[in-house]
Amino acid sequence: MANDTDKLIDLRSDTVTRPSAAMRAAMAAAEVGDDVYGDDPTVNRLQARAAELFGHEAALFAPSGTQANLIALLTHCQRGDEYIVGQGAHTYKYEAGGGAVLGSIQPQPIAHQADGSLALTDIEHAIKPDDFHFARTRLLALENTFGGRVLQPGYTQAANGLAHRRGLATHLDGARICNAAVKLGISLREAVTGFDSVSVCLSKGLGAPVGSVLCGGRAFIDQARRWRKMLGGGMRQTGILAAAGLYALEHNVARLAEDHENAARLARGLSDIAEIKVNAPETNMVFAEIPAAQCCLLEEALRRSGILAQVAPHMRIAFHLDVSRADVDRVAAAFKEFFAG
Ligand SMILES: *Cc1c(COP(=O)(O)O)cnc(C)c1O
């Protein structure tokens, strides 16, 4: 099973993790059935567990975060409706415009504040009056963490309050909500309080190979299941994958704190390199400004040191359960050697 990239420290994303031996054992031992018939006991357990952890009535296992978010958009909005979303949000910018293409849902993107949030006044101004000239503003979609930054509970509470007062539903793209909860030292349920639906990636820092869960009310999830089927996300003996997700929720949430420590450790390690500027990380991402002329050379030098990274003028370095503290020190040393040379 070993391949060339096994030996590398891979900092490109927190999606690059390989399932551990224990996770693979859980997958191999999973009881399965045909989930399109609702017969897969392991999928049912994952969905029940996710609903419980995130404080919603029900949950649905989806093959990807992109599909979970698209299902949420399609379930909340009808053709000709609109959702308010950040300019840099994954649902708007990085999901190929699925809501518009497949749902005829118009996005209303607005600019982010420096902390990644959407200003409440901007949200308020973006809500269109009930007038036949306009699309019907139906949904507010937020993302936490956003660019590795944590939205504060006071803020999300206020945003949910505003949206609900104005008759909008709310969705949280919580691809990395577990990182936010661990960072804030609050429960997963508290971290998503107030949102009508939330999607959570099992395949990022949590270390599962595949999958997301979408949580919401029972009626919402019943409708969501129809959209998932239409989008081709109805899978059969998928308990094998759900077992990895269950394992991840059981074993890999609290340990995200190690990834946050490793990110902070690298930021400190790089802070005395004059040529680059490193932003203090909040969770598992370090962002560094690299001189454009040196990006290619740095990427090659790192690769020669066994480090895989996408070096760019605004560089993202992601931490996950396949990067150890010793690896962090190797990475810092490789950066220093490059800029000293
Ligand atoms: C990765 C990600 C998604 C989508 O997940 P995929 O499983 O890659 O489709 C959605 N939102 C955010 C914020 C993400 O980082």
mmCIF file of N, CA and C in Angstrom, residues 7-11 255 258-259 261-263 265-266 305-307 319-335:
data_model
loop_
_atom_site.group_PDB
_atom_site.id
_atom_site.type_symbol
_atom_site.label_atom_id
_atom_site.label_comp_id
_atom_site.label_asym_id
_atom_site.label_seq_id
_atom_site.Cartn_x
_atom_site.Cartn_y
_atom_site.Cartn_z
ATOM 1 N N LYS A 7 6.054 8.965 2.264
ATOM 2 C CA LYS A 7 7.215 9.404 3.029
ATOM 3 C C LYS A 7 7.276 10.925 3.146
ATOM 4 N N LEU A 8 6.414 11.608 2.425
ATOM 5 C CA LEU A 8 6.469 13.065 2.388
ATOM 6 C C LEU A 8 5.647 13.682 3.519
ATOM 7 N N ILE A 9 6.065 14.860 3.943
ATOM 8 C CA ILE A 9 5.239 15.663 4.842
ATOM 9 C C ILE A 9 4.354 16.498 3.917
ATOM 10 N N ASP A 10 3.078 16.218 3.930
ATOM 11 C CA ASP A 10 2.190 16.839 2.947
ATOM 12 C C ASP A 10 1.384 17.966 3.602
ATOM 13 N N LEU A 11 1.721 19.187 3.238
ATOM 14 C CA LEU A 11 1.113 20.374 3.863
ATOM 15 C C LEU A 11 0.120 21.073 2.941
ATOM 16 N N ARG A 255 -8.264 15.672 19.251
ATOM 17 C CA ARG A 255 -6.862 15.768 18.855
ATOM 18 C C ARG A 255 -6.596 16.906 17.841
ATOM 19 N N GLU A 258 -3.949 19.349 18.637
ATOM 20 C CA GLU A 258 -2.529 19.129 18.277
ATOM 21 C C GLU A 258 -2.198 19.815 16.952
ATOM 22 N N ASP A 259 -3.139 19.763 16.003
ATOM 23 C CA ASP A 259 -2.906 20.426 14.712
ATOM 24 C C ASP A 259 -2.801 21.942 14.921
ATOM 25 N N GLU A 261 -1.802 23.418 17.665
ATOM 26 C CA GLU A 261 -0.486 23.667 18.294
ATOM 27 C C GLU A 261 0.624 23.596 17.268
ATOM 28 N N ASN A 262 0.528 22.630 16.361
ATOM 29 C CA ASN A 262 1.566 22.497 15.337
ATOM 30 C C ASN A 262 1.585 23.709 14.410
ATOM 31 N N ALA A 263 0.401 24.222 14.079
ATOM 32 C CA ALA A 263 0.332 25.419 13.227
ATOM 33 C C ALA A 263 0.997 26.594 13.948
ATOM 34 N N ARG A 265 3.201 26.417 16.267
ATOM 35 C CA ARG A 265 4.641 26.121 16.393
ATOM 36 C C ARG A 265 5.374 26.494 15.101
ATOM 37 N N LEU A 266 4.775 26.154 13.966
ATOM 38 C CA LEU A 266 5.440 26.515 12.705
ATOM 39 C C LEU A 266 5.468 28.033 12.533
ATOM 40 N N SER A 305 13.502 18.277 0.383
ATOM 41 C CA SER A 305 13.567 17.921 1.806
ATOM 42 C C SER A 305 12.406 17.015 2.221
ATOM 43 N N GLY A 306 11.654 16.533 1.256
ATOM 44 C CA GLY A 306 10.560 15.614 1.576
ATOM 45 C C GLY A 306 9.294 16.309 2.049
ATOM 46 N N ILE A 307 9.115 17.561 1.617
ATOM 47 C CA ILE A 307 7.952 18.338 2.056
ATOM 48 C C ILE A 307 7.149 18.766 0.832
ATOM 49 N N PHE A 319 -2.374 21.800 8.492
ATOM 50 C CA PHE A 319 -1.945 20.762 9.438
ATOM 51 C C PHE A 319 -3.065 19.752 9.650
ATOM 52 N N HIS A 320 -2.647 18.521 9.888
ATOM 53 C CA HIS A 320 -3.611 17.424 10.002
ATOM 54 C C HIS A 320 -2.948 16.261 10.725
ATOM 55 N N LEU A 321 -3.662 15.168 10.887
ATOM 56 C CA LEU A 321 -3.160 14.110 11.760
ATOM 57 C C LEU A 321 -2.007 13.308 11.185
ATOM 58 N N ASP A 322 -1.616 13.570 9.945
ATOM 59 C CA ASP A 322 -0.421 12.917 9.408
ATOM 60 C C ASP A 322 0.811 13.831 9.467
ATOM 61 N N VAL A 323 0.708 14.955 10.184
ATOM 62 C CA VAL A 323 1.876 15.820 10.388
ATOM 63 C C VAL A 323 2.176 15.858 11.893
ATOM 64 N N SER A 324 3.364 15.395 12.263
ATOM 65 C CA SER A 324 3.740 15.340 13.680
ATOM 66 C C SER A 324 4.477 16.608 14.083
ATOM 67 N N ARG A 325 4.682 16.736 15.387
ATOM 68 C CA ARG A 325 5.440 17.885 15.883
ATOM 69 C C ARG A 325 6.884 17.867 15.342
ATOM 70 N N ALA A 326 7.472 16.664 15.263
ATOM 71 C CA ALA A 326 8.838 16.551 14.712
ATOM 72 C C ALA A 326 8.842 17.006 13.249
ATOM 73 N N ASP A 327 7.772 16.685 12.516
ATOM 74 C CA ASP A 327 7.667 17.142 11.124
ATOM 75 C C ASP A 327 7.678 18.667 11.067
ATOM 76 N N VAL A 328 6.970 19.302 12.004
ATOM 77 C CA VAL A 328 6.894 20.766 12.021
ATOM 78 C C VAL A 328 8.302 21.354 12.121
ATOM 79 N N ASP A 329 9.116 20.751 12.985
ATOM 80 C CA ASP A 329 10.474 21.268 13.153
ATOM 81 C C ASP A 329 11.310 21.055 11.887
ATOM 82 N N ARG A 330 11.064 19.936 11.205
ATOM 83 C CA ARG A 330 11.760 19.704 9.927
ATOM 84 C C ARG A 330 11.360 20.751 8.891
ATOM 85 N N VAL A 331 10.074 21.105 8.888
ATOM 86 C CA VAL A 331 9.583 22.093 7.911
ATOM 87 C C VAL A 331 10.207 23.462 8.210
ATOM 88 N N ALA A 332 10.197 23.846 9.483
ATOM 89 C CA ALA A 332 10.780 25.143 9.846
ATOM 90 C C ALA A 332 12.257 25.186 9.446
ATOM 91 N N ALA A 333 12.959 24.078 9.695
ATOM 92 C CA ALA A 333 14.391 24.021 9.354
ATOM 93 C C ALA A 333 14.592 24.143 7.841
ATOM 94 N N ALA A 334 13.715 23.513 7.062
ATOM 95 C CA ALA A 334 13.858 23.570 5.600
ATOM 96 C C ALA A 334 13.631 24.996 5.086
ATOM 97 N N PHE A 335 12.660 25.697 5.656
ATOM 98 C CA PHE A 335 12.429 27.104 5.283
ATOM 99 C C PHE A 335 13.674 27.937 5.613
#
